Amino acid sequence: MKKNDILPWDLEEGAVMDFVENQILLILKDEDWNENQLQSATDNPIQVVLCETNGVLIFLAQGGPIDTCDFYFNIQECDEKKTLLEQRNLDVRLLLVNRENRIVALKSTTLSLKLTEQIVDILQKQDQYPFMPGEFDANVDGLMATFEPAELYRFKKLEFELR
């Protein structure tokens, strides 16, 4: 995927995360990205912090036009779980998407082996948590009701930068 591509699936406005085609995608859809925001996204790195609490993984993105945005992930619902857990140098992409699902800006990085191993270790621990459909969503709803995205930094496990 590259700038100006249209996503192959329709998304509602907001933040979504998935592992697709051997990469973690952090997708932020906004109906009205303006030129200043897109220029800021191009010019500035984005910090990503991986947080974990009670089996819930949260990727926080901040920088450029993004204050603090939270992306929740559950390895147990990942269609490509086996492939994700076998990654050696994980690719991570942040896509800013407009109302037409067109990629208007993107940031990416390939993580080091060490950082990838740390993320895979956290994902494997999440995979061991007892999981019942709906329970993960209830836990996420509880976290969202209790904490503003910026308050989730207290659960920080690691961080990296997208350029």
mmCIF file with all atom_site columns, C-alpha atoms in Angstrom:
data_model
loop_
_atom_site.group_PDB
_atom_site.id
_atom_site.type_symbol
_atom_site.label_atom_id
_atom_site.label_alt_id
_atom_site.label_comp_id
_atom_site.label_asym_id
_atom_site.label_entity_id
_atom_site.label_seq_id
_atom_site.pdbx_PDB_ins_code
_atom_site.Cartn_x
_atom_site.Cartn_y
_atom_site.Cartn_z
_atom_site.occupancy
_atom_site.B_iso_or_equiv
_atom_site.pdbx_formal_charge
_atom_site.auth_seq_id
_atom_site.auth_comp_id
_atom_site.auth_asym_id
_atom_site.auth_atom_id
_atom_site.pdbx_PDB_model_num
ATOM 1   C CA . MET A 1 1   ? 0.000   0.000   0.000  1.00 0.00 ? 1   MET A CA 1
ATOM 2   C CA . LYS A 1 2   ? 1.214   3.452   -0.865 1.00 0.00 ? 2   LYS A CA 1
ATOM 3   C CA . LYS A 1 3   ? -0.001  7.037   -0.817 1.00 0.00 ? 3   LYS A CA 1
ATOM 4   C CA . ASN A 1 4   ? -3.123  7.601   -2.957 1.00 0.00 ? 4   ASN A CA 1
ATOM 5   C CA . ASP A 1 5   ? -4.073  3.906   -2.944 1.00 0.00 ? 5   ASP A CA 1
ATOM 6   C CA . ILE A 1 6   ? -7.639  3.162   -1.939 1.00 0.00 ? 6   ILE A CA 1
ATOM 7   C CA . LEU A 1 7   ? -8.038  0.590   0.817  1.00 0.00 ? 7   LEU A CA 1
ATOM 8   C CA . PRO A 1 8   ? -9.629  -2.665  -0.361 1.00 0.00 ? 8   PRO A CA 1
ATOM 9   C CA . TRP A 1 9   ? -12.172 -2.502  2.478  1.00 0.00 ? 9   TRP A CA 1
ATOM 10  C CA . ASP A 1 10  ? -14.487 0.219   3.753  1.00 0.00 ? 10  ASP A CA 1
ATOM 11  C CA . LEU A 1 11  ? -13.810 1.702   7.173  1.00 0.00 ? 11  LEU A CA 1
ATOM 12  C CA . GLU A 1 12  ? -15.774 3.925   9.491  1.00 0.00 ? 12  GLU A CA 1
ATOM 13  C CA . GLU A 1 13  ? -14.140 7.062   10.851 1.00 0.00 ? 13  GLU A CA 1
ATOM 14  C CA . GLY A 1 14  ? -11.762 6.320   13.713 1.00 0.00 ? 14  GLY A CA 1
ATOM 15  C CA . ALA A 1 15  ? -8.811  4.072   14.534 1.00 0.00 ? 15  ALA A CA 1
ATOM 16  C CA . VAL A 1 16  ? -8.356  0.461   13.465 1.00 0.00 ? 16  VAL A CA 1
ATOM 17  C CA . MET A 1 17  ? -5.439  -1.956  13.754 1.00 0.00 ? 17  MET A CA 1
ATOM 18  C CA . ASP A 1 18  ? -4.752  -5.289  12.071 1.00 0.00 ? 18  ASP A CA 1
ATOM 19  C CA . PHE A 1 19  ? -1.979  -7.535  10.842 1.00 0.00 ? 19  PHE A CA 1
ATOM 20  C CA . VAL A 1 20  ? -2.309  -7.845  7.053  1.00 0.00 ? 20  VAL A CA 1
ATOM 21  C CA . GLU A 1 21  ? 0.174   -8.980  4.392  1.00 0.00 ? 21  GLU A CA 1
ATOM 22  C CA . ASN A 1 22  ? 2.988   -9.449  6.936  1.00 0.00 ? 22  ASN A CA 1
ATOM 23  C CA . GLN A 1 23  ? 2.676   -5.988  8.434  1.00 0.00 ? 23  GLN A CA 1
ATOM 24  C CA . ILE A 1 24  ? 0.967   -4.289  11.323 1.00 0.00 ? 24  ILE A CA 1
ATOM 25  C CA . LEU A 1 25  ? -1.379  -1.631  10.000 1.00 0.00 ? 25  LEU A CA 1
ATOM 26  C CA . LEU A 1 26  ? -2.458  1.248   12.195 1.00 0.00 ? 26  LEU A CA 1
ATOM 27  C CA . ILE A 1 27  ? -5.187  3.025   10.235 1.00 0.00 ? 27  ILE A CA 1
ATOM 28  C CA . LEU A 1 28  ? -6.613  6.377   11.211 1.00 0.00 ? 28  LEU A CA 1
ATOM 29  C CA . LYS A 1 29  ? -9.584  7.531   9.161  1.00 0.00 ? 29  LYS A CA 1
ATOM 30  C CA . ASP A 1 30  ? -10.782 11.114  9.276  1.00 0.00 ? 30  ASP A CA 1
ATOM 31  C CA . GLU A 1 31  ? -13.329 12.659  6.950  1.00 0.00 ? 31  GLU A CA 1
ATOM 32  C CA . ASP A 1 32  ? -11.495 15.977  6.745  1.00 0.00 ? 32  ASP A CA 1
ATOM 33  C CA . TRP A 1 33  ? -7.698  15.799  6.868  1.00 0.00 ? 33  TRP A CA 1
ATOM 34  C CA . ASN A 1 34  ? -6.471  19.296  6.034  1.00 0.00 ? 34  ASN A CA 1
ATOM 35  C CA . GLU A 1 35  ? -3.253  20.294  4.248  1.00 0.00 ? 35  GLU A CA 1
ATOM 36  C CA . ASN A 1 36  ? -1.544  21.416  7.493  1.00 0.00 ? 36  ASN A CA 1
ATOM 37  C CA . GLN A 1 37  ? -2.242  18.051  9.116  1.00 0.00 ? 37  GLN A CA 1
ATOM 38  C CA . LEU A 1 38  ? -0.990  16.125  6.093  1.00 0.00 ? 38  LEU A CA 1
ATOM 39  C CA . GLN A 1 39  ? 2.160   18.252  5.908  1.00 0.00 ? 39  GLN A CA 1
ATOM 40  C CA . SER A 1 40  ? 2.746   17.688  9.625  1.00 0.00 ? 40  SER A CA 1
ATOM 41  C CA . ALA A 1 41  ? 2.318   13.934  9.101  1.00 0.00 ? 41  ALA A CA 1
ATOM 42  C CA . THR A 1 42  ? 4.894   14.049  6.302  1.00 0.00 ? 42  THR A CA 1
ATOM 43  C CA . ASP A 1 43  ? 7.417   16.223  8.158  1.00 0.00 ? 43  ASP A CA 1
ATOM 44  C CA . ASN A 1 44  ? 7.309   14.705  11.659 1.00 0.00 ? 44  ASN A CA 1
ATOM 45  C CA . PRO A 1 45  ? 7.974   11.270  13.105 1.00 0.00 ? 45  PRO A CA 1
ATOM 46  C CA . ILE A 1 46  ? 5.189   9.430   14.913 1.00 0.00 ? 46  ILE A CA 1
ATOM 47  C CA . GLN A 1 47  ? 5.950   7.821   18.274 1.00 0.00 ? 47  GLN A CA 1
ATOM 48  C CA . VAL A 1 48  ? 4.279   4.467   18.891 1.00 0.00 ? 48  VAL A CA 1
ATOM 49  C CA . VAL A 1 49  ? 4.085   3.056   22.399 1.00 0.00 ? 49  VAL A CA 1
ATOM 50  C CA . LEU A 1 50  ? 2.937   -0.506  23.078 1.00 0.00 ? 50  LEU A CA 1
ATOM 51  C CA . CYS A 1 51  ? 1.001   -0.784  26.322 1.00 0.00 ? 51  CYS A CA 1
ATOM 52  C CA . GLU A 1 52  ? -0.447  -3.880  27.964 1.00 0.00 ? 52  GLU A CA 1
ATOM 53  C CA . THR A 1 53  ? -2.776  -4.399  30.874 1.00 0.00 ? 53  THR A CA 1
ATOM 54  C CA . ASN A 1 54  ? -4.725  -7.518  31.825 1.00 0.00 ? 54  ASN A CA 1
ATOM 55  C CA . GLY A 1 55  ? -4.227  -9.126  28.425 1.00 0.00 ? 55  GLY A CA 1
ATOM 56  C CA . VAL A 1 56  ? -5.281  -6.055  26.438 1.00 0.00 ? 56  VAL A CA 1
ATOM 57  C CA . LEU A 1 57  ? -2.691  -4.643  24.021 1.00 0.00 ? 57  LEU A CA 1
ATOM 58  C CA . ILE A 1 58  ? -2.901  -0.989  23.119 1.00 0.00 ? 58  ILE A CA 1
ATOM 59  C CA . PHE A 1 59  ? -0.718  0.743   20.562 1.00 0.00 ? 59  PHE A CA 1
ATOM 60  C CA . LEU A 1 60  ? -0.632  4.497   21.191 1.00 0.00 ? 60  LEU A CA 1
ATOM 61  C CA . ALA A 1 61  ? 0.403   6.787   18.337 1.00 0.00 ? 61  ALA A CA 1
ATOM 62  C CA . GLN A 1 62  ? 1.390   10.410  18.850 1.00 0.00 ? 62  GLN A CA 1
ATOM 63  C CA . GLY A 1 63  ? 3.076   13.055  16.725 1.00 0.00 ? 63  GLY A CA 1
ATOM 64  C CA . GLY A 1 64  ? 2.491   15.152  13.665 1.00 0.00 ? 64  GLY A CA 1
ATOM 65  C CA . PRO A 1 65  ? -1.274  15.738  13.431 1.00 0.00 ? 65  PRO A CA 1
ATOM 66  C CA . ILE A 1 66  ? -2.062  13.023  16.008 1.00 0.00 ? 66  ILE A CA 1
ATOM 67  C CA . ASP A 1 67  ? -2.536  14.039  19.650 1.00 0.00 ? 67  ASP A CA 1
ATOM 68  C CA . THR A 1 68  ? -2.699  10.541  21.131 1.00 0.00 ? 68  THR A CA 1
ATOM 69  C CA . CYS A 1 69  ? -4.616  7.832   19.323 1.00 0.00 ? 69  CYS A CA 1
ATOM 70  C CA . ASP A 1 70  ? -5.244  4.375   20.765 1.00 0.00 ? 70  ASP A CA 1
ATOM 71  C CA . PHE A 1 71  ? -5.334  1.184   18.683 1.00 0.00 ? 71  PHE A CA 1
ATOM 72  C CA . TYR A 1 72  ? -6.474  -2.007  20.426 1.00 0.00 ? 72  TYR A CA 1
ATOM 73  C CA . PHE A 1 73  ? -5.296  -5.435  19.295 1.00 0.00 ? 73  PHE A CA 1
ATOM 74  C CA . ASN A 1 74  ? -6.226  -9.008  20.169 1.00 0.00 ? 74  ASN A CA 1
ATOM 75  C CA . ILE A 1 75  ? -3.917  -11.725 18.810 1.00 0.00 ? 75  ILE A CA 1
ATOM 76  C CA . GLN A 1 76  ? -6.641  -14.304 19.434 1.00 0.00 ? 76  GLN A CA 1
ATOM 77  C CA . GLU A 1 77  ? -8.827  -12.679 16.776 1.00 0.00 ? 77  GLU A CA 1
ATOM 78  C CA . CYS A 1 78  ? -6.024  -12.226 14.243 1.00 0.00 ? 78  CYS A CA 1
ATOM 79  C CA . ASP A 1 79  ? -6.540  -14.231 11.036 1.00 0.00 ? 79  ASP A CA 1
ATOM 80  C CA . GLU A 1 80  ? -2.771  -14.358 10.453 1.00 0.00 ? 80  GLU A CA 1
ATOM 81  C CA . LYS A 1 81  ? -1.775  -15.074 14.058 1.00 0.00 ? 81  LYS A CA 1
ATOM 82  C CA . LYS A 1 82  ? 0.740   -17.815 13.191 1.00 0.00 ? 82  LYS A CA 1
ATOM 83  C CA . THR A 1 83  ? 2.496   -15.581 10.635 1.00 0.00 ? 83  THR A CA 1
ATOM 84  C CA . LEU A 1 84  ? 2.576   -12.645 13.051 1.00 0.00 ? 84  LEU A CA 1
ATOM 85  C CA . LEU A 1 85  ? 4.121   -14.731 15.826 1.00 0.00 ? 85  LEU A CA 1
ATOM 86  C CA . GLU A 1 86  ? 6.845   -15.927 13.387 1.00 0.00 ? 86  GLU A CA 1
ATOM 87  C CA . GLN A 1 87  ? 7.981   -12.424 12.377 1.00 0.00 ? 87  GLN A CA 1
ATOM 88  C CA . ARG A 1 88  ? 11.701  -11.593 12.581 1.00 0.00 ? 88  ARG A CA 1
ATOM 89  C CA . ASN A 1 89  ? 11.743  -7.912  11.572 1.00 0.00 ? 89  ASN A CA 1
ATOM 90  C CA . LEU A 1 90  ? 8.194   -6.639  11.881 1.00 0.00 ? 90  LEU A CA 1
ATOM 91  C CA . ASP A 1 91  ? 6.964   -3.994  9.452  1.00 0.00 ? 91  ASP A CA 1
ATOM 92  C CA . VAL A 1 92  ? 4.658   -1.383  10.980 1.00 0.00 ? 92  VAL A CA 1
ATOM 93  C CA . ARG A 1 93  ? 2.700   1.183   8.965  1.00 0.00 ? 93  ARG A CA 1
ATOM 94  C CA . LEU A 1 94  ? 0.481   4.051   10.010 1.00 0.00 ? 94  LEU A CA 1
ATOM 95  C CA . LEU A 1 95  ? -2.007  5.065   7.322  1.00 0.00 ? 95  LEU A CA 1
ATOM 96  C CA . LEU A 1 96  ? -4.001  8.280   7.384  1.00 0.00 ? 96  LEU A CA 1
ATOM 97  C CA . VAL A 1 97  ? -7.132  7.672   5.326  1.00 0.00 ? 97  VAL A CA 1
ATOM 98  C CA . ASN A 1 98  ? -9.761  10.123  4.067  1.00 0.00 ? 98  ASN A CA 1
ATOM 99  C CA . ARG A 1 99  ? -13.513 9.783   3.532  1.00 0.00 ? 99  ARG A CA 1
ATOM 100 C CA . GLU A 1 100 ? -12.994 7.885   0.246  1.00 0.00 ? 100 GLU A CA 1
ATOM 101 C CA . ASN A 1 101 ? -10.725 5.364   2.046  1.00 0.00 ? 101 ASN A CA 1
ATOM 102 C CA . ARG A 1 102 ? -7.775  6.823   0.110  1.00 0.00 ? 102 ARG A CA 1
ATOM 103 C CA . ILE A 1 103 ? -4.382  6.811   1.822  1.00 0.00 ? 103 ILE A CA 1
ATOM 104 C CA . VAL A 1 104 ? -3.434  10.482  2.130  1.00 0.00 ? 104 VAL A CA 1
ATOM 105 C CA . ALA A 1 105 ? -0.299  10.015  4.266  1.00 0.00 ? 105 ALA A CA 1
ATOM 106 C CA . LEU A 1 106 ? 1.694   7.129   5.645  1.00 0.00 ? 106 LEU A CA 1
ATOM 107 C CA . LYS A 1 107 ? 4.564   6.443   7.987  1.00 0.00 ? 107 LYS A CA 1
ATOM 108 C CA . SER A 1 108 ? 6.412   3.170   8.341  1.00 0.00 ? 108 SER A CA 1
ATOM 109 C CA . THR A 1 109 ? 9.340   1.360   9.849  1.00 0.00 ? 109 THR A CA 1
ATOM 110 C CA . THR A 1 110 ? 10.871  -2.086  9.962  1.00 0.00 ? 110 THR A CA 1
ATOM 111 C CA . LEU A 1 111 ? 11.588  -2.994  13.555 1.00 0.00 ? 111 LEU A CA 1
ATOM 112 C CA . SER A 1 112 ? 14.824  -4.554  14.735 1.00 0.00 ? 112 SER A CA 1
ATOM 113 C CA . LEU A 1 113 ? 14.978  -8.247  15.560 1.00 0.00 ? 113 LEU A CA 1
ATOM 114 C CA . LYS A 1 114 ? 15.201  -7.406  19.272 1.00 0.00 ? 114 LYS A CA 1
ATOM 115 C CA . LEU A 1 115 ? 12.173  -5.106  19.246 1.00 0.00 ? 115 LEU A CA 1
ATOM 116 C CA . THR A 1 116 ? 10.199  -7.596  17.144 1.00 0.00 ? 116 THR A CA 1
ATOM 117 C CA . GLU A 1 117 ? 11.035  -10.374 19.623 1.00 0.00 ? 117 GLU A CA 1
ATOM 118 C CA . GLN A 1 118 ? 9.792   -8.177  22.486 1.00 0.00 ? 118 GLN A CA 1
ATOM 119 C CA . ILE A 1 119 ? 6.501   -7.520  20.691 1.00 0.00 ? 119 ILE A CA 1
ATOM 120 C CA . VAL A 1 120 ? 6.072   -11.202 19.788 1.00 0.00 ? 120 VAL A CA 1
ATOM 121 C CA . ASP A 1 121 ? 6.702   -12.120 23.442 1.00 0.00 ? 121 ASP A CA 1
ATOM 122 C CA . ILE A 1 122 ? 3.951   -9.719  24.552 1.00 0.00 ? 122 ILE A CA 1
ATOM 123 C CA . LEU A 1 123 ? 1.627   -11.121 21.867 1.00 0.00 ? 123 LEU A CA 1
ATOM 124 C CA . GLN A 1 124 ? 2.348   -14.700 22.970 1.00 0.00 ? 124 GLN A CA 1
ATOM 125 C CA . LYS A 1 125 ? 1.457   -13.756 26.549 1.00 0.00 ? 125 LYS A CA 1
ATOM 126 C CA . GLN A 1 126 ? -1.785  -12.203 25.301 1.00 0.00 ? 126 GLN A CA 1
ATOM 127 C CA . ASP A 1 127 ? -2.491  -15.415 23.381 1.00 0.00 ? 127 ASP A CA 1
ATOM 128 C CA . GLN A 1 128 ? -2.335  -17.344 26.670 1.00 0.00 ? 128 GLN A CA 1
ATOM 129 C CA . TYR A 1 129 ? -5.060  -15.244 28.332 1.00 0.00 ? 129 TYR A CA 1
ATOM 130 C CA . PRO A 1 130 ? -8.414  -17.011 28.597 1.00 0.00 ? 130 PRO A CA 1
ATOM 131 C CA . PHE A 1 131 ? -10.570 -15.646 25.797 1.00 0.00 ? 131 PHE A CA 1
ATOM 132 C CA . MET A 1 132 ? -14.301 -15.633 25.352 1.00 0.00 ? 132 MET A CA 1
ATOM 133 C CA . PRO A 1 133 ? -16.006 -13.754 22.517 1.00 0.00 ? 133 PRO A CA 1
ATOM 134 C CA . GLY A 1 134 ? -17.209 -10.372 23.718 1.00 0.00 ? 134 GLY A CA 1
ATOM 135 C CA . GLU A 1 135 ? -14.994 -10.406 26.811 1.00 0.00 ? 135 GLU A CA 1
ATOM 136 C CA . PHE A 1 136 ? -12.109 -8.641  25.058 1.00 0.00 ? 136 PHE A CA 1
ATOM 137 C CA . ASP A 1 137 ? -14.498 -5.965  23.775 1.00 0.00 ? 137 ASP A CA 1
ATOM 138 C CA . ALA A 1 138 ? -15.921 -5.518  27.280 1.00 0.00 ? 138 ALA A CA 1
ATOM 139 C CA . ASN A 1 139 ? -12.382 -5.096  28.667 1.00 0.00 ? 139 ASN A CA 1
ATOM 140 C CA . VAL A 1 140 ? -11.567 -2.553  25.947 1.00 0.00 ? 140 VAL A CA 1
ATOM 141 C CA . ASP A 1 141 ? -14.797 -0.663  26.660 1.00 0.00 ? 141 ASP A CA 1
ATOM 142 C CA . GLY A 1 142 ? -13.860 -0.584  30.344 1.00 0.00 ? 142 GLY A CA 1
ATOM 143 C CA . LEU A 1 143 ? -10.394 0.796   29.600 1.00 0.00 ? 143 LEU A CA 1
ATOM 144 C CA . MET A 1 144 ? -11.835 3.400   27.247 1.00 0.00 ? 144 MET A CA 1
ATOM 145 C CA . ALA A 1 145 ? -14.364 4.490   29.880 1.00 0.00 ? 145 ALA A CA 1
ATOM 146 C CA . THR A 1 146 ? -11.702 4.676   32.591 1.00 0.00 ? 146 THR A CA 1
ATOM 147 C CA . PHE A 1 147 ? -8.730  6.239   30.784 1.00 0.00 ? 147 PHE A CA 1
ATOM 148 C CA . GLU A 1 148 ? -8.154  8.922   28.199 1.00 0.00 ? 148 GLU A CA 1
ATOM 149 C CA . PRO A 1 149 ? -5.685  7.650   25.555 1.00 0.00 ? 149 PRO A CA 1
ATOM 150 C CA . ALA A 1 150 ? -2.793  9.701   27.014 1.00 0.00 ? 150 ALA A CA 1
ATOM 151 C CA . GLU A 1 151 ? -3.396  8.124   30.454 1.00 0.00 ? 151 GLU A CA 1
ATOM 152 C CA . LEU A 1 152 ? -2.675  4.647   29.036 1.00 0.00 ? 152 LEU A CA 1
ATOM 153 C CA . TYR A 1 153 ? 1.075   5.426   28.912 1.00 0.00 ? 153 TYR A CA 1
ATOM 154 C CA . ARG A 1 154 ? 1.258   4.112   32.492 1.00 0.00 ? 154 ARG A CA 1
ATOM 155 C CA . PHE A 1 155 ? 1.031   0.591   30.976 1.00 0.00 ? 155 PHE A CA 1
ATOM 156 C CA . LYS A 1 156 ? 3.975   1.159   28.597 1.00 0.00 ? 156 LYS A CA 1
ATOM 157 C CA . LYS A 1 157 ? 6.066   -1.886  27.652 1.00 0.00 ? 157 LYS A CA 1
ATOM 158 C CA . LEU A 1 158 ? 8.118   -0.499  24.742 1.00 0.00 ? 158 LEU A CA 1
ATOM 159 C CA . GLU A 1 159 ? 8.207   2.199   22.091 1.00 0.00 ? 159 GLU A CA 1
ATOM 160 C CA . PHE A 1 160 ? 9.443   2.904   18.580 1.00 0.00 ? 160 PHE A CA 1
ATOM 161 C CA . GLU A 1 161 ? 9.213   5.604   15.940 1.00 0.00 ? 161 GLU A CA 1
ATOM 162 C CA . LEU A 1 162 ? 7.616   5.728   12.504 1.00 0.00 ? 162 LEU A CA 1
ATOM 163 C CA . ARG A 1 163 ? 9.322   7.973   9.944  1.00 0.00 ? 163 ARG A CA 1
#
